[in-house]
Short mmCIF file of C-alpha atoms and ligand atoms in Angstrom, two decimals:
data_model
loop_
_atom_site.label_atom_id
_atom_site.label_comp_id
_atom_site.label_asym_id
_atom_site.label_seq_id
_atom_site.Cartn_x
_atom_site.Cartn_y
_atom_site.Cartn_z
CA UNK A 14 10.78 18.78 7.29
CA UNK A 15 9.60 18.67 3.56
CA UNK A 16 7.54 15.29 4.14
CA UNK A 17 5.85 17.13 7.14
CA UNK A 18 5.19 20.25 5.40
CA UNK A 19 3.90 18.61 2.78
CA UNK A 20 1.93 16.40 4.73
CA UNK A 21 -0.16 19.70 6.09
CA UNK A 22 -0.75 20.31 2.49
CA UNK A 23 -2.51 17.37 2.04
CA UNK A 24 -5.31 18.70 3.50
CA UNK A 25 -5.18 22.20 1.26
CA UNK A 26 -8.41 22.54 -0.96
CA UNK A 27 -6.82 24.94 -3.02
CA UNK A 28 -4.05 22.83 -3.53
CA UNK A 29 -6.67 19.96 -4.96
CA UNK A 30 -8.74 22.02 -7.30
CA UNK A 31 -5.70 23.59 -9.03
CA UNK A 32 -4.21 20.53 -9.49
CA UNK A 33 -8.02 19.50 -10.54
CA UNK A 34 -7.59 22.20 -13.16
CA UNK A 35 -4.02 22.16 -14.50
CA UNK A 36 -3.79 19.17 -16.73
CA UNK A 37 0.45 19.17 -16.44
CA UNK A 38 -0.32 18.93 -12.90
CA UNK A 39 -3.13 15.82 -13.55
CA UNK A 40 -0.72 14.42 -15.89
CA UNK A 41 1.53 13.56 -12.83
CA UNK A 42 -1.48 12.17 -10.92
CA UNK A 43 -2.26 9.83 -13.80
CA UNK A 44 1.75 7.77 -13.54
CA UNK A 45 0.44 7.21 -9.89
CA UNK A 46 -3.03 6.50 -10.09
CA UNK A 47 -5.07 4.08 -12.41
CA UNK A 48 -8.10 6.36 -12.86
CA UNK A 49 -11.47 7.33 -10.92
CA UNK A 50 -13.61 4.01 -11.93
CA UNK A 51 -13.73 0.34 -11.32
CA UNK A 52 -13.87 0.44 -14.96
CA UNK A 53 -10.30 2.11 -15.08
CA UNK A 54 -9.00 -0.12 -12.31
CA UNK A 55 -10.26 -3.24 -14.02
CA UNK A 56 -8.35 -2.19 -17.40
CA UNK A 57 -5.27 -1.59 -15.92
CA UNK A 58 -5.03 -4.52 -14.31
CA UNK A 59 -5.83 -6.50 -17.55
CA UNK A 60 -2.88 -4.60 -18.80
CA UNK A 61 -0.50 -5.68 -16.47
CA UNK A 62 -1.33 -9.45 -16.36
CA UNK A 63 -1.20 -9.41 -19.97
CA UNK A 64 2.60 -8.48 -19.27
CA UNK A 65 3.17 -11.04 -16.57
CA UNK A 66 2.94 -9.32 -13.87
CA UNK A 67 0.54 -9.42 -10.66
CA UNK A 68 -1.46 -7.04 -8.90
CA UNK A 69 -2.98 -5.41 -5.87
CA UNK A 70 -5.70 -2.80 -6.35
CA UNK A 71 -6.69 0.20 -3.92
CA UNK A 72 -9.44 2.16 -3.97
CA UNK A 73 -8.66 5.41 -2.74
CA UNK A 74 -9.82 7.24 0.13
CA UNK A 75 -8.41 7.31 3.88
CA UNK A 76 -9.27 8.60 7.55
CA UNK A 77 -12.60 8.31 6.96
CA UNK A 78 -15.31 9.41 9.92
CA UNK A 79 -18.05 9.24 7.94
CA UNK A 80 -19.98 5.77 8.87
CA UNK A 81 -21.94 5.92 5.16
CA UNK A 82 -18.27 6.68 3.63
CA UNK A 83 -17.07 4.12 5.10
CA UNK A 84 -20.18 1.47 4.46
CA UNK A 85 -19.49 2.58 0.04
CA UNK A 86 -15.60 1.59 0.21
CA UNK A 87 -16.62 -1.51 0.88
CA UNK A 88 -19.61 -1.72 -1.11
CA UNK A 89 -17.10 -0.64 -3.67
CA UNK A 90 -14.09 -3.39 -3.08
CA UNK A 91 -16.86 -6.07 -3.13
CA UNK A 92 -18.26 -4.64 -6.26
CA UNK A 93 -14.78 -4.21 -7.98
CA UNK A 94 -13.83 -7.91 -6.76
CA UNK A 95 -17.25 -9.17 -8.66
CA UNK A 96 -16.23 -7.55 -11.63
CA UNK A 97 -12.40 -9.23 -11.61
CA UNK A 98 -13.99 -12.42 -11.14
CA UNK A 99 -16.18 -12.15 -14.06
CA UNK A 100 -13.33 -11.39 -16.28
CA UNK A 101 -11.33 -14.47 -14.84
CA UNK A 102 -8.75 -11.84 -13.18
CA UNK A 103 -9.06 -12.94 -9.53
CA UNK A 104 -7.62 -16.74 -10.37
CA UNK A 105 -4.99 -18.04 -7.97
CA UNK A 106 -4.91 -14.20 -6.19
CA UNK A 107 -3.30 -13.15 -9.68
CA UNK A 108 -5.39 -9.70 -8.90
CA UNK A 109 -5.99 -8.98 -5.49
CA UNK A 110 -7.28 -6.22 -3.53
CA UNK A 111 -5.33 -4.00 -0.24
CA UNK A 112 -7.61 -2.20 2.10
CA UNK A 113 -6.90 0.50 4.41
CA UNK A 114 -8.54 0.52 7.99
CA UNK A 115 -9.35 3.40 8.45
CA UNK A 116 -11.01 4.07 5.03
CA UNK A 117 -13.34 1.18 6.03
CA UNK A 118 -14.28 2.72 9.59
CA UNK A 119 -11.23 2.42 11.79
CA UNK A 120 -11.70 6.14 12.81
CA UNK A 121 -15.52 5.50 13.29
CA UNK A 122 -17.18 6.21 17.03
CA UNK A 123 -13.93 8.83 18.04
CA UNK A 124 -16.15 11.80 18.88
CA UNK A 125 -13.22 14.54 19.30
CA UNK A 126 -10.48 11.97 20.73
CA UNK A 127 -8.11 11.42 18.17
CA UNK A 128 -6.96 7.92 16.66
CA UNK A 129 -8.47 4.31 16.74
CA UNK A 130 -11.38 3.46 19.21
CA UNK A 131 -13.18 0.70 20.12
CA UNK A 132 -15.79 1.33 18.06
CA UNK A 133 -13.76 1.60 15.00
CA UNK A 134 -11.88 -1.02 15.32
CA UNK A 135 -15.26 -3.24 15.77
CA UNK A 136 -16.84 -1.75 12.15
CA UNK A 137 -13.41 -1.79 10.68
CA UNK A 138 -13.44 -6.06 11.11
CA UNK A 139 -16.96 -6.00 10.31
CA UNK A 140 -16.42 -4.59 7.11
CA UNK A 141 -12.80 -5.98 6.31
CA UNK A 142 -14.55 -9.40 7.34
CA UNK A 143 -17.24 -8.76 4.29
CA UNK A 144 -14.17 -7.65 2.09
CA UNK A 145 -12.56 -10.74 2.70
CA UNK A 146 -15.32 -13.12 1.98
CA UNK A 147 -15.93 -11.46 -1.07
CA UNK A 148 -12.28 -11.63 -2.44
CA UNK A 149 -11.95 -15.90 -0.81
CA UNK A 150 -15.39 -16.42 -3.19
CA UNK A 151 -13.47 -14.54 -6.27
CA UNK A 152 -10.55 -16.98 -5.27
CA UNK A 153 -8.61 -14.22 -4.20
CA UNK A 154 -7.04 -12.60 -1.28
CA UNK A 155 -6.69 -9.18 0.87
CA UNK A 156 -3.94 -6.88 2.02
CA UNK A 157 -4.69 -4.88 5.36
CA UNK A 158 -2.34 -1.71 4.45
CA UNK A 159 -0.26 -0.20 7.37
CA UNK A 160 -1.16 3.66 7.96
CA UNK A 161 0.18 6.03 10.73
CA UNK A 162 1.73 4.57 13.97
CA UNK A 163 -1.54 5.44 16.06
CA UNK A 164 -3.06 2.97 13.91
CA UNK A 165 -0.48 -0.12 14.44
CA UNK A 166 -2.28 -2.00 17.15
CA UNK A 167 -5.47 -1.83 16.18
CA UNK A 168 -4.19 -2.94 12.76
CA UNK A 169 -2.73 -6.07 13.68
CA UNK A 170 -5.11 -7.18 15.53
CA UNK A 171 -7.93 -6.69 13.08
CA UNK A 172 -5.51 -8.41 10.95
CA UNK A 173 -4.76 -10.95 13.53
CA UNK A 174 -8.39 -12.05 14.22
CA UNK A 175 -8.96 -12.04 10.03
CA UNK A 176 -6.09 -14.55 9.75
CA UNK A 177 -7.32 -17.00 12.47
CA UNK A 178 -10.73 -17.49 10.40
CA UNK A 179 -9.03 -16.87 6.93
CA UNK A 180 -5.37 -17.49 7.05
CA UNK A 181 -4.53 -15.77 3.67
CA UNK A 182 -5.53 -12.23 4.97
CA UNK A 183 -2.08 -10.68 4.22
CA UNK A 184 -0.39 -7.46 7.12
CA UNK A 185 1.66 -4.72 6.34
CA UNK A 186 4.58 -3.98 8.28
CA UNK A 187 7.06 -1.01 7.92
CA UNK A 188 10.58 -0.71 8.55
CA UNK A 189 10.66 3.10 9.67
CA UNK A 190 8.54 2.02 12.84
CA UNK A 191 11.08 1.07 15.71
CA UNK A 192 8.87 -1.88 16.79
CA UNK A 193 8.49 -3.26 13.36
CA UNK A 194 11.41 -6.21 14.04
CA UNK A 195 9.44 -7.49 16.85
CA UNK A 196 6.03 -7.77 14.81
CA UNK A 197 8.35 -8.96 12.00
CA UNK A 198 9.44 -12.38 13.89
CA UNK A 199 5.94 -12.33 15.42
CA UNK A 200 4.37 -12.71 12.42
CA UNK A 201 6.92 -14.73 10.33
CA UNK A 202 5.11 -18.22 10.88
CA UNK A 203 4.08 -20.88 8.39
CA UNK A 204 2.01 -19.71 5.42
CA UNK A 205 1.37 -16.11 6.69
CA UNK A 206 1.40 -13.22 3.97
CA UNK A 207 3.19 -10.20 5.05
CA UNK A 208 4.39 -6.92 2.99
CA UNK A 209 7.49 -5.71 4.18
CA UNK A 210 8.00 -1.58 3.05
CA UNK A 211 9.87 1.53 4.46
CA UNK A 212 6.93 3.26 5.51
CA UNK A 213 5.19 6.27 4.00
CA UNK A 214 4.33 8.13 6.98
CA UNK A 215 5.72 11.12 8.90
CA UNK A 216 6.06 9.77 12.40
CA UNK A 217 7.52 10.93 15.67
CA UNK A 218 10.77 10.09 16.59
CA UNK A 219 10.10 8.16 19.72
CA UNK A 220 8.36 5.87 17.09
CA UNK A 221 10.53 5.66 13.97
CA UNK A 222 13.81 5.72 12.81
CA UNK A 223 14.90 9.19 11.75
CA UNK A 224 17.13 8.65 8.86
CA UNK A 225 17.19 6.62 5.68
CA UNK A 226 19.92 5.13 6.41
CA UNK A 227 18.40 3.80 9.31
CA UNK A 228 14.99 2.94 7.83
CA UNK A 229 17.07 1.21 5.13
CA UNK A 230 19.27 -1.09 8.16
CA UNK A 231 15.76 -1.85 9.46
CA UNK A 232 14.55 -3.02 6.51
CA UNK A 233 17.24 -4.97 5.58
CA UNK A 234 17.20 -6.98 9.55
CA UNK A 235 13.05 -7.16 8.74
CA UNK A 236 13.79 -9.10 5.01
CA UNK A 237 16.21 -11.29 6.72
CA UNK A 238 13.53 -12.79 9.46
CA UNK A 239 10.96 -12.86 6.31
CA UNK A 240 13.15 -14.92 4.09
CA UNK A 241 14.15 -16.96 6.71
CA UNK A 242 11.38 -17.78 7.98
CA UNK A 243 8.20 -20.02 6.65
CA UNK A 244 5.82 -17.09 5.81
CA UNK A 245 4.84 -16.02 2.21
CA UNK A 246 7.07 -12.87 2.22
CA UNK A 247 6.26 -9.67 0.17
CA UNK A 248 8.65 -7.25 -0.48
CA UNK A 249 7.46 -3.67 -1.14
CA UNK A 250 10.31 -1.54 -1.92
CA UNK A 251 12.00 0.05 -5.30
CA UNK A 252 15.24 0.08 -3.81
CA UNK A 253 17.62 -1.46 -6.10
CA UNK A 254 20.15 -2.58 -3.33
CA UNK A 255 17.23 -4.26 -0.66
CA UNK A 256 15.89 -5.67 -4.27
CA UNK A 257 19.59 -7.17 -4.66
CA UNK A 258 19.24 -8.71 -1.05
CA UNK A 259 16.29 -10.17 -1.40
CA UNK A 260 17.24 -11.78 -4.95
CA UNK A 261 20.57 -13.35 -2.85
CA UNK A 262 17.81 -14.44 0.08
CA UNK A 263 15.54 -15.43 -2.29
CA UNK A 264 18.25 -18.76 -3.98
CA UNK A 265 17.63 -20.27 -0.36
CA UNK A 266 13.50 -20.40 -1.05
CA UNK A 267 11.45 -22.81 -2.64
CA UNK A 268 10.29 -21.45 -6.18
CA UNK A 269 7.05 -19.17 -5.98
CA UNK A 270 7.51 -18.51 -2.56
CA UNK A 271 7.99 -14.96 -2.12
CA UNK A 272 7.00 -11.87 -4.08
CA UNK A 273 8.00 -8.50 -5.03
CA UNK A 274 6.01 -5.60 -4.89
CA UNK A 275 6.35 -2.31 -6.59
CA UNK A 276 3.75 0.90 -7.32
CA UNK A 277 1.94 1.51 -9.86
CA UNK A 278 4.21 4.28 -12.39
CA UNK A 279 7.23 3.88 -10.25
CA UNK A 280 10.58 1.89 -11.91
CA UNK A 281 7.93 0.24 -14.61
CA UNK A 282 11.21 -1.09 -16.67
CA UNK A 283 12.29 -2.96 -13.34
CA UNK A 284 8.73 -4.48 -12.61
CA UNK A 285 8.90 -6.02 -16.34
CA UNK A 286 12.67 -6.85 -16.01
CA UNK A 287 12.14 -8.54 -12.53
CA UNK A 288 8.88 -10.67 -13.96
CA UNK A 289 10.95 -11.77 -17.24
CA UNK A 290 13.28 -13.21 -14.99
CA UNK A 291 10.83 -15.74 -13.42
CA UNK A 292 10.12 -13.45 -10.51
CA UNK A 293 6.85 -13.04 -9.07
CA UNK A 294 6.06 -9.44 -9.13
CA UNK A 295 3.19 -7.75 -7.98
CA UNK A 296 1.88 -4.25 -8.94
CA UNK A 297 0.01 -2.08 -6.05
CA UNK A 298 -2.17 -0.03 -8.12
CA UNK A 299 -4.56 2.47 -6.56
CA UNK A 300 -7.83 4.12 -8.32
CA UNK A 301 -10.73 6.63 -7.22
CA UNK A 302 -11.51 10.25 -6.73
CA UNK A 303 -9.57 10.47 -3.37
CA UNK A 304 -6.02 10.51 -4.58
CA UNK A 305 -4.91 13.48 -3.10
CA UNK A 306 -3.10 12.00 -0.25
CA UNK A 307 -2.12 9.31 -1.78
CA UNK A 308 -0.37 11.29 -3.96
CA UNK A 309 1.54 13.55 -1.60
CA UNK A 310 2.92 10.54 0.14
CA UNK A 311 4.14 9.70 -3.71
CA UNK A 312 5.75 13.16 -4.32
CA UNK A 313 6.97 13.46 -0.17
CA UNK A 314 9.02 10.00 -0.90
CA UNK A 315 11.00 12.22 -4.11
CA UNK A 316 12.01 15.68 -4.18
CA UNK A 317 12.39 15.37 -8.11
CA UNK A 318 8.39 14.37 -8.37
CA UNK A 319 7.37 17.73 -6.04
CA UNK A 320 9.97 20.14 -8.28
CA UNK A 321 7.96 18.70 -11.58
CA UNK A 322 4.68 19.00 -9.86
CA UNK A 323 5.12 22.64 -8.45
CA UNK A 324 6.38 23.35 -11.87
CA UNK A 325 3.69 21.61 -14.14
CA UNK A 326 0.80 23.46 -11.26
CA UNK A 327 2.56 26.88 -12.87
CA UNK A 328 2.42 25.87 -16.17
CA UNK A 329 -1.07 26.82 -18.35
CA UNK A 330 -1.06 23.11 -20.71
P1 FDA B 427 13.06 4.75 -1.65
O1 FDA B 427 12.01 5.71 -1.26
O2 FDA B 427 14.39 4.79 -1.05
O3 FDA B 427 13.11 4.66 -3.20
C1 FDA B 427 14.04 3.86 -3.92
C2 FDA B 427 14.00 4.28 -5.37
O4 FDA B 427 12.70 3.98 -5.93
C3 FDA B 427 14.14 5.78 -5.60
O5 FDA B 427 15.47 6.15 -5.70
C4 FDA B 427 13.38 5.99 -6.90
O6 FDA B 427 14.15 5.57 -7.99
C5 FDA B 427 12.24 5.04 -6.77
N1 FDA B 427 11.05 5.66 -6.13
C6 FDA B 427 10.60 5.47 -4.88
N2 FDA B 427 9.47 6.16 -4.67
C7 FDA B 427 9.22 6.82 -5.82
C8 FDA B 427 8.19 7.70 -6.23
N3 FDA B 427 7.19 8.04 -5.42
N4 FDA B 427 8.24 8.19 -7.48
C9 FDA B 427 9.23 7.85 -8.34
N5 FDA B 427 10.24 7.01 -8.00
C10 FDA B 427 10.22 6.51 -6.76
N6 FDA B 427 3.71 2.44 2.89
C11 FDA B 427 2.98 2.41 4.03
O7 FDA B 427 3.26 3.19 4.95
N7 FDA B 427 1.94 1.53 4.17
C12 FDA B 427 1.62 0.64 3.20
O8 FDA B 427 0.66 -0.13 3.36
C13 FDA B 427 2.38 0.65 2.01
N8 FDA B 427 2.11 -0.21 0.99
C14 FDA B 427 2.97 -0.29 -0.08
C15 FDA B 427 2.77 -1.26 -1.06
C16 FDA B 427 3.68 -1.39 -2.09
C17 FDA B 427 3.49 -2.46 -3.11
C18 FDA B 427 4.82 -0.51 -2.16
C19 FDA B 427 5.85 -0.66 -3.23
C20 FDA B 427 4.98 0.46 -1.22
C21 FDA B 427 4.05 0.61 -0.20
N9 FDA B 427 4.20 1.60 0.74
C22 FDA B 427 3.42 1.57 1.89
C23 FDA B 427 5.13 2.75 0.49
C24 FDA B 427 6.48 2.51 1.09
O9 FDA B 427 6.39 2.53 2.49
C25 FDA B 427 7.49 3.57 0.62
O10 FDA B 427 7.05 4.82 1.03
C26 FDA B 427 7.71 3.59 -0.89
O11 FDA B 427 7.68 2.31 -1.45
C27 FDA B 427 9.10 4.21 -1.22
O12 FDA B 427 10.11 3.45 -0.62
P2 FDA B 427 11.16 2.51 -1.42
O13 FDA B 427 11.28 1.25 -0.62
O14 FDA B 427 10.75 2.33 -2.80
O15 FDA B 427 12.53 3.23 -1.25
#
């Protein structure tokens, strides 16, 4: 109920500018996101190599139907990978970049019918495709981010198609969906990146699991295939007991060949602690004017974050 509800208020104006306006309430923003510029993105991932860790940056901005929108996001990634290759940050994937479909076009061509279409799916590849090229010339790789169960198939096979001309194209796949296990041993063959996490989305029931408790089961049958299996495995979750699972799963790999992933400003103290132990950990860290959503999914996933936030939006510093 609260995730829907706030969810609707995503798409609240009001909601944006007085958040916008009240810096208590932008101060919560900033532990989530890394700032509106490349220039901000760029510095915080110097930052966190310089502690060890690795990274994944997102530019913001989502469920896009604009064609020109969609043409400057990725305008922007392949700007923002030139600039992390020029600073030596790209080397060995050490930065790397996650892209959301339908911020690159997915949505494109639906003229009133909601969700993916044809045409959509054809300028998402196109412009995932330049994405790509641009990060395997900075040495690096890409992430294709998992959105909202309408998008799923259209997802994986954009992905899918990627992969078979540039294998290192990583997939997201999320626990909460009831189909994920199947795409899970689908996808866990040799080499093949994929990022395992509960799922940020408020989806139907026919679709997802309905409690955490079940989302949690899921994930925990999804790691097993994963770390099983002969894929590059990334785990995206700040759950200290699927974190403990995946350490125990993790004695049976060779070295290097899995990762953890956490958020940018969420458990910061386990990210170090996880890195000093030899673990590879990588930071998803998102930047750009669009945060809003972003941001409600953060604050939906913790009813602690939304009490601070409604109270810092009341608050005049
Ligand atoms: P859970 O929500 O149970 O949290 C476990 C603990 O982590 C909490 O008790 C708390 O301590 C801490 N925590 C979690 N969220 C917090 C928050 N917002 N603020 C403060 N503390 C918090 N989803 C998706 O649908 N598509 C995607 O592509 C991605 N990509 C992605 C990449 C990476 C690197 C991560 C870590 C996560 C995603 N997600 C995602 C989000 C994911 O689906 C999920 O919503 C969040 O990671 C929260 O789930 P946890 O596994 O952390 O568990």
């Amino acid at each position: 109920m609260l995730r829907r509800a706030l969810m609707a208020a995503a798409a609240s104006e009001w909601v944006r500018k007085a958040v916008t306006g009240t810096p208590a309430a932008r101060a919560v923003v900033d532990q989530y996101v890394a700032g509106e510029s490349s220039e901000d993105a760029v510095a915080v991932a110097r930052a966190l190599r310089a502690a060890g860790l690795l990274v994944t940056l997102d530019y913001l901005g989502e469920d896009t139907t604009d064609a020109q929108r969609a043409a400057a996001t990725t305008a922007q990634y392949v700007h923002l990978l030139g600039k992390l290759a020029a600073e030596g940050l790209t080397e060995d994937g050490a930065v790397e970049v996650s892209v959301k479909p339908t911020a690159v076009g997915l949505l494109l061509g639906a003229e009133g019918e909601p969700g993916p279409n044809a045409v959509g799916e054809r300028v998402a590849t196109e412009h995932l495709e330049r994405i790509v090229t641009a990060a395997l010339d900075a040495g690096t790789t890409v992430t294709i981010d998992a959105e909202d169960h309408t998008t799923a198939d259209a997802a994986l096979r954009i992905a899918g198609s990627l992969r078979s001309r540039f294998p290192s194209v990583g997939t997201v796949l999320q626990a909460a969906l009831r189909r994920t296990e199947a795409d899970v041993r689908a996808l866990a063959t040799p080499g093949t990146r994929v990022r395992l996490c509960k799922g940020a989305y408020a989806e139907p029931a026919a679709e997802a699991f309905g409690t955490r408790h079940d989302v949690d089961k899921s994930f925990a049958r999804c790691l097993r295939v994963l770390m099983t299996g002969p894929g590059y495995p990334m785990v995206a979750t700040h759950d200290p007991r699927l974190i403990d699972i995946t350490r125990s799963l993790g004695f049976a790999r060779p070295a290097g060949s899995f990762e953890y992933q956490m958020l940018h400003g969420v458990r910061p103290d386990e990210q170090r602690r996880l890195a000093a132990s030899g673990a590879k950990v990588r930071v998803y860290v998102p930047y750009g004017g669009d945060w809003y959503p972003y941001l409600v999914r953060r604050l939906a996933e913790r009813p602690a974050n939304l009490a601070l936030f409604l109270r810092s939006l009341g608050s005049k510093s």
